[in-house]
Tab-separated table of C-alpha atoms and ligand atoms in Angstrom:
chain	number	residue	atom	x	y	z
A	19	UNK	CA	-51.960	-23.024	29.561
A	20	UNK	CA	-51.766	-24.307	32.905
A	21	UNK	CA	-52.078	-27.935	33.405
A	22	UNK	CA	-54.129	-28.340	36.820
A	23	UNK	CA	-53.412	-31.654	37.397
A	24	UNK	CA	-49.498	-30.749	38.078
A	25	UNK	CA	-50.050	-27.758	40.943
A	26	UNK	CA	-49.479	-28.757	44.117
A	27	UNK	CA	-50.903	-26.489	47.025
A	28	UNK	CA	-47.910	-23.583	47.123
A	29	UNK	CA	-48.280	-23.179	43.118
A	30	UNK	CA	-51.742	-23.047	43.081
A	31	UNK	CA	-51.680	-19.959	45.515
A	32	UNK	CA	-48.837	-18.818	43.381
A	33	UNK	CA	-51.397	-18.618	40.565
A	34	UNK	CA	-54.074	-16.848	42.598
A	35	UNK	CA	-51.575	-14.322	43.626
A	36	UNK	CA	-50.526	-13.592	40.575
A	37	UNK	CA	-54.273	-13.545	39.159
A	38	UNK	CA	-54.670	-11.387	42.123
A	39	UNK	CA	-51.689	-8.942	41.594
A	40	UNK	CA	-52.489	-8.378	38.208
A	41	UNK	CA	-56.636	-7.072	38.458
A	42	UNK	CA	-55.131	-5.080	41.548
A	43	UNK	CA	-52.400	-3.572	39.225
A	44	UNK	CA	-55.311	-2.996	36.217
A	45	UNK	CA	-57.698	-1.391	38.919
A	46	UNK	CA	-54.711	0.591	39.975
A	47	UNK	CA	-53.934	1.784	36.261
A	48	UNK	CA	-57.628	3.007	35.861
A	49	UNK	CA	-57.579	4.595	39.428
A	50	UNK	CA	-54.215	6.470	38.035
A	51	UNK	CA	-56.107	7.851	34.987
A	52	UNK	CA	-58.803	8.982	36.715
A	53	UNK	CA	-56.977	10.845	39.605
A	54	UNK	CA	-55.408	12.144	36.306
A	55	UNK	CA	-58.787	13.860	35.012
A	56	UNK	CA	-59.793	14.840	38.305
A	57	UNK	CA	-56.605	16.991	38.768
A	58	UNK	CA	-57.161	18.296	35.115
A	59	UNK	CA	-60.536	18.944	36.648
A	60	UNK	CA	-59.836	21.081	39.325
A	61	UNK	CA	-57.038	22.882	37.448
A	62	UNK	CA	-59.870	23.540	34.982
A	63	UNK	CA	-62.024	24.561	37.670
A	64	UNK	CA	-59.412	27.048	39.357
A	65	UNK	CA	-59.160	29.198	35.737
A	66	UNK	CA	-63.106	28.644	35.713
A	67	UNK	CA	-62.886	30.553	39.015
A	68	UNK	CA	-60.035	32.714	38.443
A	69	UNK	CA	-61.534	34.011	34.732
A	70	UNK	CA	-64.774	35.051	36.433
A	71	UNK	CA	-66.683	32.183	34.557
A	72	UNK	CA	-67.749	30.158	36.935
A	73	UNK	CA	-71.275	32.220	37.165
A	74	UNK	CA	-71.774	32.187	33.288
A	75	UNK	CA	-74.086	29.475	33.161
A	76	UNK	CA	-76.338	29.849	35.056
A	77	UNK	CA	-78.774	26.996	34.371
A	78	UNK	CA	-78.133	23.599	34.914
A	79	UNK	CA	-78.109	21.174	33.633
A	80	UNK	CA	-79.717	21.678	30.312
A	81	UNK	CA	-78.873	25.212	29.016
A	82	UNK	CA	-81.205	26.652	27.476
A	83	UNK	CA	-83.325	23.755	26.974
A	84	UNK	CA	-79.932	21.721	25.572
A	85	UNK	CA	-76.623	20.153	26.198
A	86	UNK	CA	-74.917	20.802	23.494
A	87	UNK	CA	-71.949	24.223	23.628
A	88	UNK	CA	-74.291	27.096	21.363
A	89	UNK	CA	-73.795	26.770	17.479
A	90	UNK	CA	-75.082	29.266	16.297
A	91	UNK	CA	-75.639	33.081	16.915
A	92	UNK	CA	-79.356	33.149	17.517
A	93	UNK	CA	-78.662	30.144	20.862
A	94	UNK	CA	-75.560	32.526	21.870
A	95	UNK	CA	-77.764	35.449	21.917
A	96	UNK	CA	-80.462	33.486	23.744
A	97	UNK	CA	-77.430	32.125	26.680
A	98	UNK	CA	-76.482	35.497	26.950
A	99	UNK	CA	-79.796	36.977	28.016
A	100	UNK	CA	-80.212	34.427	30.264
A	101	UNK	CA	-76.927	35.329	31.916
A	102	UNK	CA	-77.624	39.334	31.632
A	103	UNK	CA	-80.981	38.359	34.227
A	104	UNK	CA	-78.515	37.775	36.903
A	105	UNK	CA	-76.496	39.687	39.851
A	106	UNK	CA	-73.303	39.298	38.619
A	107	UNK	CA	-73.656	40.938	34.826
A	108	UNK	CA	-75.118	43.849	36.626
A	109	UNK	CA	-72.604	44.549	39.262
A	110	UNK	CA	-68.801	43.649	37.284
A	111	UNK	CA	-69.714	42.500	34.031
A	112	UNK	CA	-72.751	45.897	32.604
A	113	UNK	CA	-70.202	46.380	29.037
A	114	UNK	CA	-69.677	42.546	28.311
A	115	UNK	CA	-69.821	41.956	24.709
A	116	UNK	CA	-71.271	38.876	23.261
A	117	UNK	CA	-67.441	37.629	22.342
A	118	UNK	CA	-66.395	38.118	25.940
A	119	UNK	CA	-69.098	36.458	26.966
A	120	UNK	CA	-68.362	33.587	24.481
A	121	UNK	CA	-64.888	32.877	26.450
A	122	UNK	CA	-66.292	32.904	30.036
A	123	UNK	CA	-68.916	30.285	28.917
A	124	UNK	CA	-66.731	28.542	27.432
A	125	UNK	CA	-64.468	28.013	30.502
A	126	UNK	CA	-67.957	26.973	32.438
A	127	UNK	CA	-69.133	24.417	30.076
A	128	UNK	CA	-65.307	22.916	29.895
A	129	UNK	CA	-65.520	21.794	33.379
A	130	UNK	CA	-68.748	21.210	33.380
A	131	UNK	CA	-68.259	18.433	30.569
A	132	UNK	CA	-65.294	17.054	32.475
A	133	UNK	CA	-67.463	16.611	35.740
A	134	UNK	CA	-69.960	14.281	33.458
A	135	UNK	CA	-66.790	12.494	31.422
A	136	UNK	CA	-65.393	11.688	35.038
A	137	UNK	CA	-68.714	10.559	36.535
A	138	UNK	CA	-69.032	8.343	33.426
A	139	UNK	CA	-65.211	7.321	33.368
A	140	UNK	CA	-65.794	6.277	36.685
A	141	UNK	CA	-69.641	4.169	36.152
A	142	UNK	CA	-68.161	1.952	33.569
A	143	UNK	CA	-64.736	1.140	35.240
A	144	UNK	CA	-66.766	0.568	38.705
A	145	UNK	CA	-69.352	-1.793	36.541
A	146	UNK	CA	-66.279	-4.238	35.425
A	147	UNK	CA	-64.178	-3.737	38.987
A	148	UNK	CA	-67.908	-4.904	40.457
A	149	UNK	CA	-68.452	-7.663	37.615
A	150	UNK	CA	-64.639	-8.814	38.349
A	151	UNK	CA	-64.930	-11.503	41.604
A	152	UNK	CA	-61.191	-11.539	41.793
A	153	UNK	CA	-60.795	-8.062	43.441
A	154	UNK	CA	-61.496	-7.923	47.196
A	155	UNK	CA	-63.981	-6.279	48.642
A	156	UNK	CA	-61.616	-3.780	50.692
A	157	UNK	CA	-61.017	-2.247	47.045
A	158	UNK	CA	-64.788	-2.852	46.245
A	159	UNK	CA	-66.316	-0.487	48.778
A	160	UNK	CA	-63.581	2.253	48.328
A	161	UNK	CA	-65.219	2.546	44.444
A	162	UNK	CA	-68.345	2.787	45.773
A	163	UNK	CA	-67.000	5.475	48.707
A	164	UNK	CA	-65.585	7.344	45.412
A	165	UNK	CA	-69.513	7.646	43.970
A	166	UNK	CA	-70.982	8.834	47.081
A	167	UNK	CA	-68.323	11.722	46.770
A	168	UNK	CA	-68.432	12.391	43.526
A	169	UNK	CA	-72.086	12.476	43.451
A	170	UNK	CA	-71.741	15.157	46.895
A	171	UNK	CA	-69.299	17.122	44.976
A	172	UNK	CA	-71.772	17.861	42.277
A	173	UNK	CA	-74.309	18.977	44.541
A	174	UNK	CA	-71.864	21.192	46.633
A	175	UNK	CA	-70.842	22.502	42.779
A	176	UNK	CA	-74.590	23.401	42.438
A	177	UNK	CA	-74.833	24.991	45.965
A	178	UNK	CA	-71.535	27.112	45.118
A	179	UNK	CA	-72.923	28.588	41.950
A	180	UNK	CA	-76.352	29.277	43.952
A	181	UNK	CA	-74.457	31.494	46.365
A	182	UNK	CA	-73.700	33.354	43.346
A	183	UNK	CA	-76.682	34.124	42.129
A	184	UNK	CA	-78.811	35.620	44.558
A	185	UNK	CA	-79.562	39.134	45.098
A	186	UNK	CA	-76.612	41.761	45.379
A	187	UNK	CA	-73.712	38.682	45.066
A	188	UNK	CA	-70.900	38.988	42.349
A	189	UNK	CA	-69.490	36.164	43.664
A	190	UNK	CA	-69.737	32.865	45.372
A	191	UNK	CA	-70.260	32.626	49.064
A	192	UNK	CA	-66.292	31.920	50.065
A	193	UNK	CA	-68.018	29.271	52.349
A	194	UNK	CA	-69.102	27.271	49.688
A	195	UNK	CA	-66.214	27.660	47.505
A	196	UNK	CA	-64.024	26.219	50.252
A	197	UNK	CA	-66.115	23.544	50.968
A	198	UNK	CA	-66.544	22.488	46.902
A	199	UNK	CA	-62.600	22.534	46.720
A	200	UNK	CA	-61.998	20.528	49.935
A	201	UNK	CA	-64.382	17.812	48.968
A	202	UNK	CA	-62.666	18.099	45.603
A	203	UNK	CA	-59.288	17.007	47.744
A	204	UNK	CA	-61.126	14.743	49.661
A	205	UNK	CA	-62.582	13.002	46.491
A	206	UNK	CA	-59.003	12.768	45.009
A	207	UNK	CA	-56.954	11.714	47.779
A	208	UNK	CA	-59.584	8.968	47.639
A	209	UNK	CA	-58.542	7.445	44.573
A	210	UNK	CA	-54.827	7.849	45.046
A	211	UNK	CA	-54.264	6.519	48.611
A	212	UNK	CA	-56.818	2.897	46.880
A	213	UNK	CA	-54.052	3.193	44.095
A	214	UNK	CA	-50.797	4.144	46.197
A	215	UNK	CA	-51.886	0.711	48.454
A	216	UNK	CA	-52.264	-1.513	45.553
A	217	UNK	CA	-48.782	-0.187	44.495
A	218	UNK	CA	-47.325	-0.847	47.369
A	219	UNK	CA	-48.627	-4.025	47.947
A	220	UNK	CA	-48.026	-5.230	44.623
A	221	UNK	CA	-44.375	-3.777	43.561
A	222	UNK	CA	-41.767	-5.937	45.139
A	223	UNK	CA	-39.193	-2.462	44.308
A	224	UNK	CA	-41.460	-0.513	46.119
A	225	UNK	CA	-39.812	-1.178	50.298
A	226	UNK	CA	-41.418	0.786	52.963
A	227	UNK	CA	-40.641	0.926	56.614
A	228	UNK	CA	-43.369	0.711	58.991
A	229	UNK	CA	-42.118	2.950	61.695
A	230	UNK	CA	-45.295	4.176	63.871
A	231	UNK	CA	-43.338	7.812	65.219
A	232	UNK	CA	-42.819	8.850	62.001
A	233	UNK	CA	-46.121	7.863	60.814
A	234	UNK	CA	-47.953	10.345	63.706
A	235	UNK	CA	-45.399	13.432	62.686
A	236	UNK	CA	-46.735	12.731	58.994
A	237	UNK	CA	-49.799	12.310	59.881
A	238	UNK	CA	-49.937	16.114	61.654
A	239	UNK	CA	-48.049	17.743	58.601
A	240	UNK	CA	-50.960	16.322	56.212
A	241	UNK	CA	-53.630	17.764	58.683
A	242	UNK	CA	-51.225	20.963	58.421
A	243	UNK	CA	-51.539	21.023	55.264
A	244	UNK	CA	-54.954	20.039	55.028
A	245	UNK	CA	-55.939	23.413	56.878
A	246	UNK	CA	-53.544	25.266	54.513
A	247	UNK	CA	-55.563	24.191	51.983
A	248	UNK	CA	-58.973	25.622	53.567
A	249	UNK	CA	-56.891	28.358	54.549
A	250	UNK	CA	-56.078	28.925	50.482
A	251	UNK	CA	-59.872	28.579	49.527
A	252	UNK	CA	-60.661	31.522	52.212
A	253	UNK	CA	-57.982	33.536	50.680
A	254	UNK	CA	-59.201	33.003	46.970
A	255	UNK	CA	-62.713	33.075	48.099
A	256	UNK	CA	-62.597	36.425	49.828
A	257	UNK	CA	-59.925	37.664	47.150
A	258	UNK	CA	-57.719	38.309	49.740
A	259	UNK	CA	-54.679	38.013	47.286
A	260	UNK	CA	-55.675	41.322	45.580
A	261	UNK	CA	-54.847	43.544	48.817
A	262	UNK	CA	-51.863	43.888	50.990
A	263	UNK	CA	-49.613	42.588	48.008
A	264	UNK	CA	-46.097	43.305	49.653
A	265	UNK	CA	-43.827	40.504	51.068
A	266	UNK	CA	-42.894	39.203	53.953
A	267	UNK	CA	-44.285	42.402	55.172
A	268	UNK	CA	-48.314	43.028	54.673
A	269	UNK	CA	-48.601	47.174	53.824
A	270	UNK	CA	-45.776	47.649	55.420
A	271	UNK	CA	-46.143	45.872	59.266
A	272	UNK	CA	-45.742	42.181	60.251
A	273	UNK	CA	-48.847	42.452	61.412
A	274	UNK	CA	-51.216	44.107	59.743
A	275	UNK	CA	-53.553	46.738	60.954
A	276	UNK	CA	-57.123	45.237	61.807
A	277	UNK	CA	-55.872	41.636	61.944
A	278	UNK	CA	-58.742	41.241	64.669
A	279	UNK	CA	-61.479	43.872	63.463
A	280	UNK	CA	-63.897	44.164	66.402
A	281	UNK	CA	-66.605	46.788	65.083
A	282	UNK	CA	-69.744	45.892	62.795
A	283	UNK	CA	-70.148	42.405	61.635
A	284	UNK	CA	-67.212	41.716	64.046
A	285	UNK	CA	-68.367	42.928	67.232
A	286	UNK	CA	-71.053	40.287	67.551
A	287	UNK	CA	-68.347	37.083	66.371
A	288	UNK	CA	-64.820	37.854	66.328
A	289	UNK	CA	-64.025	34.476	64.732
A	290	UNK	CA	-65.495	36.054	61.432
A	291	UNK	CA	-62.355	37.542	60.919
A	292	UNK	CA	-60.540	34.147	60.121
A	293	UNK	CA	-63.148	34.032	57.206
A	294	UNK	CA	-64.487	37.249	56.182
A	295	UNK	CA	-61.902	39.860	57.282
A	296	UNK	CA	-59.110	39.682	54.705
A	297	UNK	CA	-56.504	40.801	56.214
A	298	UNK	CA	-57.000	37.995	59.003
A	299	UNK	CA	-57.674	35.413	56.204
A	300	UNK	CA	-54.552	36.261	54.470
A	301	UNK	CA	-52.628	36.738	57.749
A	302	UNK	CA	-53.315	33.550	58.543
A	303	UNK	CA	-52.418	31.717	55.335
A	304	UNK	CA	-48.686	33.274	55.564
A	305	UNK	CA	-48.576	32.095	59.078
A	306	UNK	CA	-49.490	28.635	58.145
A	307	UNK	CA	-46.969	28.275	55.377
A	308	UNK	CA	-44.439	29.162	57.467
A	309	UNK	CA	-45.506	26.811	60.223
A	310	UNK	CA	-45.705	23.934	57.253
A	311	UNK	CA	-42.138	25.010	56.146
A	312	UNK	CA	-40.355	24.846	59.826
A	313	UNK	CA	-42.118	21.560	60.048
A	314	UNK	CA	-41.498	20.057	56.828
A	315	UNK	CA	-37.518	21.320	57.596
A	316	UNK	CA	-37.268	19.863	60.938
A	317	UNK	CA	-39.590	16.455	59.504
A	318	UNK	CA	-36.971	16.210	56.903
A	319	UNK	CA	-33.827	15.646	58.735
A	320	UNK	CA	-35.411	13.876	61.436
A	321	UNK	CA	-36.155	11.109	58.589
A	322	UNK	CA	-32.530	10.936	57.451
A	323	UNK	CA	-32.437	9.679	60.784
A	324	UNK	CA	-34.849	6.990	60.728
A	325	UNK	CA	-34.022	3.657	59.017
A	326	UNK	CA	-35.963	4.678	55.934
A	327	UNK	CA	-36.006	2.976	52.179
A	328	UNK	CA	-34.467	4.820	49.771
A	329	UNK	CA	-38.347	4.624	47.853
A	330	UNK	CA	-39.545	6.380	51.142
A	331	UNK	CA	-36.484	8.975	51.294
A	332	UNK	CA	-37.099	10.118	47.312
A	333	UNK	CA	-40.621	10.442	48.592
A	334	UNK	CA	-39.293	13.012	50.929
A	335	UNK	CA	-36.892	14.842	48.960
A	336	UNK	CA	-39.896	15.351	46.816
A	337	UNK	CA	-41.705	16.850	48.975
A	338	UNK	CA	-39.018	19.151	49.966
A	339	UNK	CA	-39.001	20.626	46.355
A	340	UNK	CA	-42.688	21.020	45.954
A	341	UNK	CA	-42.881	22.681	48.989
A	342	UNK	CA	-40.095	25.013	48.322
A	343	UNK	CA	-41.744	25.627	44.294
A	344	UNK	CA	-45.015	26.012	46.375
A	345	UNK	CA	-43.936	28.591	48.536
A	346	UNK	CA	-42.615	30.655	45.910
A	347	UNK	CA	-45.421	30.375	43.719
A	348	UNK	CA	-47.724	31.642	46.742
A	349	UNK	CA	-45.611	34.697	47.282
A	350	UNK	CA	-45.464	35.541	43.344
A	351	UNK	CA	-49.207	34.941	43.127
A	352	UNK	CA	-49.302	37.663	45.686
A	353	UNK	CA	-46.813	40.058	44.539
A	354	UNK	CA	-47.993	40.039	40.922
A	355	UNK	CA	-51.470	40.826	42.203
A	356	UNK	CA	-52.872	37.328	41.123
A	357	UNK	CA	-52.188	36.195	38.023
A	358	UNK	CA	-54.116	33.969	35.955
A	359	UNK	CA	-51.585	31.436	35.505
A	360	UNK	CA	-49.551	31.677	38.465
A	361	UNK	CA	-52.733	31.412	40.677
A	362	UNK	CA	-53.916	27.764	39.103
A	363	UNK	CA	-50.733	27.056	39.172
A	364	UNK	CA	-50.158	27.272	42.555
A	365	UNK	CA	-53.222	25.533	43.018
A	366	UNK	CA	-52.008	22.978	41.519
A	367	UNK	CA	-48.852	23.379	43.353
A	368	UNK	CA	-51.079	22.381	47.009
A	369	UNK	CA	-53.030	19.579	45.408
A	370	UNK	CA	-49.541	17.944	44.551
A	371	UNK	CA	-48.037	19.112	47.818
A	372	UNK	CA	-51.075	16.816	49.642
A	373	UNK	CA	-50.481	14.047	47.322
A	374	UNK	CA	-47.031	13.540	47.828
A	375	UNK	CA	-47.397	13.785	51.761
A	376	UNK	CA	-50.361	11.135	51.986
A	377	UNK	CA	-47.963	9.268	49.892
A	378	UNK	CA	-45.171	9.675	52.643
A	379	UNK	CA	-48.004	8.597	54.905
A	380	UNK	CA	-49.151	5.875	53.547
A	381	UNK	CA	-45.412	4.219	53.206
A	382	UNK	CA	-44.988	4.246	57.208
A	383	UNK	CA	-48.550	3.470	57.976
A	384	UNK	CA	-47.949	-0.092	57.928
A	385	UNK	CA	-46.422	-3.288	56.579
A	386	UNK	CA	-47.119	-4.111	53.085
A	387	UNK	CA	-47.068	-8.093	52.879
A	388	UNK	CA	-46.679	-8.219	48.775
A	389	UNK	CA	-48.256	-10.285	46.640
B	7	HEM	C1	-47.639	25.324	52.234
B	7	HEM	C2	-47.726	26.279	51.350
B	7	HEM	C3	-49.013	26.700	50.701
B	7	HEM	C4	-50.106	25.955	50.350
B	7	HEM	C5	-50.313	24.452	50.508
B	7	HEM	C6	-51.073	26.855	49.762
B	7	HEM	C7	-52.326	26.491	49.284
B	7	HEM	C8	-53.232	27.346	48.711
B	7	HEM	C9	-54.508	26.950	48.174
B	7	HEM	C10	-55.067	25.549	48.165
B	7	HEM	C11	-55.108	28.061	47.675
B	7	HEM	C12	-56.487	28.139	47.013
B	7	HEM	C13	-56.355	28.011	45.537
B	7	HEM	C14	-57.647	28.124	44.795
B	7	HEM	O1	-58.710	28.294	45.362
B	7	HEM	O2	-57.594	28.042	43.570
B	7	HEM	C15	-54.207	29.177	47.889
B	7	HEM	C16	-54.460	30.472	47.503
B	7	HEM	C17	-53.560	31.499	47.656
B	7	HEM	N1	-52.323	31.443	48.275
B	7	HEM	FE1	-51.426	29.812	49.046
B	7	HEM	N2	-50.547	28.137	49.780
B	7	HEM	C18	-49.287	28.080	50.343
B	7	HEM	C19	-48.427	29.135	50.565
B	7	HEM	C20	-48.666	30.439	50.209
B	7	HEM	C21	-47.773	31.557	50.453
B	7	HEM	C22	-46.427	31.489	51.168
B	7	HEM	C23	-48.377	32.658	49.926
B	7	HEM	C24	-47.893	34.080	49.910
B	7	HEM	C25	-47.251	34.648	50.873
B	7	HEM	C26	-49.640	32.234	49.343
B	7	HEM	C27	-50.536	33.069	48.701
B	7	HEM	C28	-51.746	32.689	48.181
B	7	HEM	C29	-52.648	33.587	47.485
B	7	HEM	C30	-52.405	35.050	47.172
B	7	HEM	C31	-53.783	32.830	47.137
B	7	HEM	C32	-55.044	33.325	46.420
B	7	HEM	C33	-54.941	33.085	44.915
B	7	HEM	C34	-56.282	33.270	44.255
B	7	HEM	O3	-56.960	34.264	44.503
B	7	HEM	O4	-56.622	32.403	43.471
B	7	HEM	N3	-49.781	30.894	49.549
B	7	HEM	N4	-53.066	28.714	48.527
């Protein structure tokens, strides 16, 4: 206990601060688990998309008049006819059998569950961080920022799956995949730049070094990356990974024949290519990876000559391995003709690759005063 009649005026903000610092750290502790689920999300949601599942339900958000995952064989049967009344089970998926169908559902319904356990993870914590007059408002409106975009990513989900299931698609539109999975980023990055600050702001260990150069360099290699990352969606979205799968070479040339196609479609808009034509699409990815890796090279040892912390230089020799991991992961995903496995991996290999880099970022942005 505290006995208020013995603080004078420097102790009593002493007290404050440390009431402070401590709600930050908690908020930052549920902000960390939840940035958690929402990576376990998308990973989910990249062998959703990679299995061919992501179509399977077509209903939402009651299935078949329910919630609940099928129990018995009668409600399977039922799920299944409602899936055989649409696009896709005609065009790729005519000699499904009930227990194929059975694993494709159940990579749908898996993220579809985690969606809902997020959105609720996230209404309860936001009702105490609300309830809790200690925490500032700064940290305040970011929660609420991260419900408007949770609640958009939803709807995008929705407006994906549409795109599948008109007339003549076996897929989703690669528009709206790209734009689901950058929103996804956007959602994420969200929660861990509110929880990187409160770290920073709050762990005397963790020094930073505002130095405003190196924060514009950083702040081009995120955008860099950024666009990699639409880039990536285009190239899954299009399945451009399943065609020209030799390296560095693409069938054979450094530049491929009909990078800019100019009949058809293209003759009215050439800038379809960068999104439809997939030898453009994955043209373009290469290109950008080796743009990112020049950059992240010559960002690198320019920092080792910077006064940096030695927090902000692991940061960076970090970055240099995920970058090198994700690079080889993208060429294996291509040579092995897209694997399952390698595929989310290197998926998960970007979202990580962003992470760390806003990270950087947000170390040279400015001055943390600590609490
Ligand atoms: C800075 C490095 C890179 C980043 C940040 C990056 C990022 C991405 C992202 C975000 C996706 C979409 C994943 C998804 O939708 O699930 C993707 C897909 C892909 N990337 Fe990369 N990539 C990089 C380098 C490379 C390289 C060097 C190659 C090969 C030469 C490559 C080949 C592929 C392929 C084949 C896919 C499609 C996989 C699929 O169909 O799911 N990537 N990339």
């Amino acid at each position: 206990m505290i006995n208020t009649n013995t603080l004078t005026n420097e102790n009593i903000k002493a007290v404050i601060d440390r009431d402070d610092k401590s709600q930050l750290l908690s908020v930052s502790k549920w902000l960390n688990i939840l940035a958690v689920t929402v990576i376990f999300m998308m990973f989910v949601g990249a062998l959703t998309r990679l299995t061919g599942s992501g179509l399977s339900i077509p209903e939402w958000p009651l299935i078949n008049g329910s919630l609940m995952y099928p129990s018995s064989e009668t409600v399977w049967n039922e799920v299944f006819e409602i899936y055989k009344q649409y696009p896709q089970y005609h065009i790729v998926n005519k000699s499904m059998s009930l227990a194929e169908f059975k694993v494709i559902f159940f990579y749908e319904y898996f993220h579809r569950s985690l969606t809902s356990l997020v959105s609720l993870f996230l209404l309860i914590s936001a009702f105490f961080v609300f309830k809790n007059k200690k925490i500032r408002k700064e940290y305040k409106s970011n929660i609420f920022v991260m419900f408007a975009l949770l609640i958009i990513q939803a709807l995008a989900g929705m407006y994906m799956v549409n795109s599948g299931l008109e007339e003549g698609m076996a897929n989703v539109s690669q528009y709206r995949l790209a734009i689901h999975l950058v929103l996804a980023l956007i959602f994420l990055s969200v929660i861990v730049r509110t929880s990187f600050d409160i770290k920073l702001k709050t762990t005397k260990k963790l020094s930073t070094n505002f130095i405003e150069g190196v924060s514009k360099l950083l702040l081009g290699f995120c955008s860099l990356l950024f666009l990699q990352f639409i880039s990536g969606a285009f190239v899954s979205g299009t399945k451009a990974g399943f065609h020209f799968n030799d390296w560095p070479l693409m069938n054979g040339s450094i530049v491929p024949k009909n990078l800019i196609a100019t009949e058809g479609r293209y003759a009215s808009n050439i800038l379809l290519n960068f999104t439809e034509n997939i030898a453009t699409v994955q043209f373009m990815h290469r290109l950008l990876a080796y743009i990112i890796t020049a950059y992240a090279i010559w960002l690198f040892f320019k920092l080792k000559k910077e006064k940096i912390t030695s927090f902000q230089e692991k940061i960076s020799n970090t970055l240099l391995v995920l970058l090198s991991i994700q690079i080889i992961l993208g060429i294996s995903t291509l040579i092995f003709h897209v694997p399952i496995v390698l595929a989310a991996f290197h998926q998960l290999g970007a979202i990580l690759l962003f992470l760390t880099s806003l990270a950087l970022l947000r170390t040279f942005k400015r001055n943390y005063e600590k609490l």
